[in-house]
Amino acid sequence: MKYLIIFCSFLLFSNHFPSQQKDYKLCITNKNECNKIILERIIGDSLYYNMKAPKLTYVKNKYTTKGKINFSQAFKIYSEKCNENYGIYILNPGENNFVLKSSDKSLFPQADEDFKTILNNFEIDRDNIYKNISNDVKANNNIFPSEKKIYYDRLINDNENKRDSLIYESASRSKNHNLVLWYLIYKTENDWYYSSWYKRIFDSLPNDIKKSIAGKRLSNKFQTLEKIQIGEKFPIGTFTKNYIFKNSNKKYILVDFWFSHCGPCLADFPKYKEVYNHYKEKGLEIIGISTDQTKNIDDWKKVMKEKNLSWLHFLDENGTESKKYNINSFPTTFLLDSEGTIIKKNISPEELEIFLEQNL
């Protein structure tokens, strides 16, 4: 019985350790003669188990290294000498041979051609949108009318949705499953971006990829991020213990994530005050959630007092909880109905006013 308990305890404890390490060899060929090629992790330590980026040995335009890894991992490759970024490469157990090409500007050069084309076309379209925004702002004497902002927000969202739907189709055909997995990790962990398409892309991957350490980590992240998608109940209890939707008697609740030194956040407050004073008796509530650092808590309190922000306020100190939901850009807003269901995301004060005019 004692040995059975020890064996079971070992199995339980061993689940906290990475899977068995496997040998890898890496050879990078670079004909540009940039003799300072560097590998860099694309996210923090957690998925690398504190493994440092491999150091390379240079001989005649080739860079080599070898070692052990737990599973396929992603590294950014760049050259300090030539100031060249070669993109993100997937390092797999076994033999790896990378040929760097300055002409390939893809984020993931190892990806299938249609995958790379989708990403490249998206970047071209995105750059054109932002160029048009800049031109419109200049044409309007640095003023950006609310109707223009609404128009461009929709254009940006449509462009992202188009990209993600095409990536889903491409990923479904691809055999480069580890690369698809790391693309999702990169977008979610590094770009703080999430799309409903990502879950569909992830679900299309083989079971061994989904059940890998990285796959499980990503799946858990998706479960968290899905809680703040349109149609879901906003996890208000994560940020405040004493707000109950059914007791609020409010038809709509705006949740506004901000911090005291956020210029765009502060710029929104005059309009929010105007909207709030007009609609608070008609059914509007605003909940401000600050992500201020501990050292700036006094600044947070000062802003609320000086700007006379009379709605509800809560502090997510150091953004501890916000970061779990990829709330890393500010302001970030959620419009909820009386039951706490998310009906709109990242709605501006002007868009909020138009919505309330039509619905209250």
PDB file of C-alpha atoms in Angstrom, residues 228-234 245 251-257 272 275 283-287 332-348 351-356 359-360:
ATOM      1  CA  ILE A 228     -14.850  38.767 -22.540  1.00  0.00           C
ATOM      2  CA  GLN A 229     -16.272  38.189 -26.025  1.00  0.00           C
ATOM      3  CA  ILE A 230     -19.572  39.674 -27.244  1.00  0.00           C
ATOM      4  CA  GLY A 231     -22.475  37.562 -26.021  1.00  0.00           C
ATOM      5  CA  GLU A 232     -20.665  36.381 -22.875  1.00  0.00           C
ATOM      6  CA  LYS A 233     -21.272  37.447 -19.280  1.00  0.00           C
ATOM      7  CA  PHE A 234     -18.608  39.939 -18.278  1.00  0.00           C
ATOM      8  CA  PHE A 245     -25.974  43.400 -11.971  1.00  0.00           C
ATOM      9  CA  LYS A 251     -30.228  49.037 -18.431  1.00  0.00           C
ATOM     10  CA  TYR A 252     -26.678  49.491 -19.699  1.00  0.00           C
ATOM     11  CA  ILE A 253     -23.290  49.419 -17.972  1.00  0.00           C
ATOM     12  CA  LEU A 254     -20.099  50.727 -19.537  1.00  0.00           C
ATOM     13  CA  VAL A 255     -16.923  49.149 -18.125  1.00  0.00           C
ATOM     14  CA  ASP A 256     -13.936  51.380 -18.826  1.00  0.00           C
ATOM     15  CA  PHE A 257     -10.357  50.154 -18.261  1.00  0.00           C
ATOM     16  CA  TYR A 272     -18.112  60.504 -20.752  1.00  0.00           C
ATOM     17  CA  VAL A 275     -23.056  61.356 -21.546  1.00  0.00           C
ATOM     18  CA  GLY A 283     -30.491  53.696 -17.051  1.00  0.00           C
ATOM     19  CA  LEU A 284     -26.756  54.170 -17.687  1.00  0.00           C
ATOM     20  CA  GLU A 285     -24.027  53.110 -15.278  1.00  0.00           C
ATOM     21  CA  ILE A 286     -20.289  53.507 -15.791  1.00  0.00           C
ATOM     22  CA  ILE A 287     -17.718  51.404 -13.976  1.00  0.00           C
ATOM     23  CA  THR A 332     -10.521  49.335 -23.354  1.00  0.00           C
ATOM     24  CA  THR A 333     -14.291  49.419 -22.929  1.00  0.00           C
ATOM     25  CA  PHE A 334     -17.146  46.936 -22.708  1.00  0.00           C
ATOM     26  CA  LEU A 335     -20.829  47.839 -22.981  1.00  0.00           C
ATOM     27  CA  LEU A 336     -23.050  45.441 -21.033  1.00  0.00           C
ATOM     28  CA  ASP A 337     -26.788  44.963 -20.818  1.00  0.00           C
ATOM     29  CA  SER A 338     -28.702  44.794 -17.526  1.00  0.00           C
ATOM     30  CA  GLU A 339     -27.756  41.122 -17.079  1.00  0.00           C
ATOM     31  CA  GLY A 340     -24.042  41.796 -17.552  1.00  0.00           C
ATOM     32  CA  THR A 341     -23.859  40.351 -21.076  1.00  0.00           C
ATOM     33  CA  ILE A 342     -21.298  42.010 -23.348  1.00  0.00           C
ATOM     34  CA  ILE A 343     -23.071  43.670 -26.295  1.00  0.00           C
ATOM     35  CA  LYS A 344     -20.263  45.911 -27.615  1.00  0.00           C
ATOM     36  CA  LYS A 345     -16.490  46.198 -27.185  1.00  0.00           C
ATOM     37  CA  ASN A 346     -14.185  49.205 -27.416  1.00  0.00           C
ATOM     38  CA  ILE A 347     -17.041  51.633 -27.920  1.00  0.00           C
ATOM     39  CA  SER A 348     -16.008  55.304 -27.982  1.00  0.00           C
ATOM     40  CA  GLU A 351     -20.533  55.762 -30.261  1.00  0.00           C
ATOM     41  CA  LEU A 352     -21.937  55.300 -26.754  1.00  0.00           C
ATOM     42  CA  GLU A 353     -23.933  58.514 -27.059  1.00  0.00           C
ATOM     43  CA  ILE A 354     -25.415  57.447 -30.405  1.00  0.00           C
ATOM     44  CA  PHE A 355     -26.296  54.007 -28.995  1.00  0.00           C
ATOM     45  CA  LEU A 356     -28.010  55.488 -25.938  1.00  0.00           C
ATOM     46  CA  ASN A 359     -31.971  52.697 -27.012  1.00  0.00           C
ATOM     47  CA  LEU A 360     -32.854  54.756 -23.919  1.00  0.00           C
TER      48      LEU A 360
END
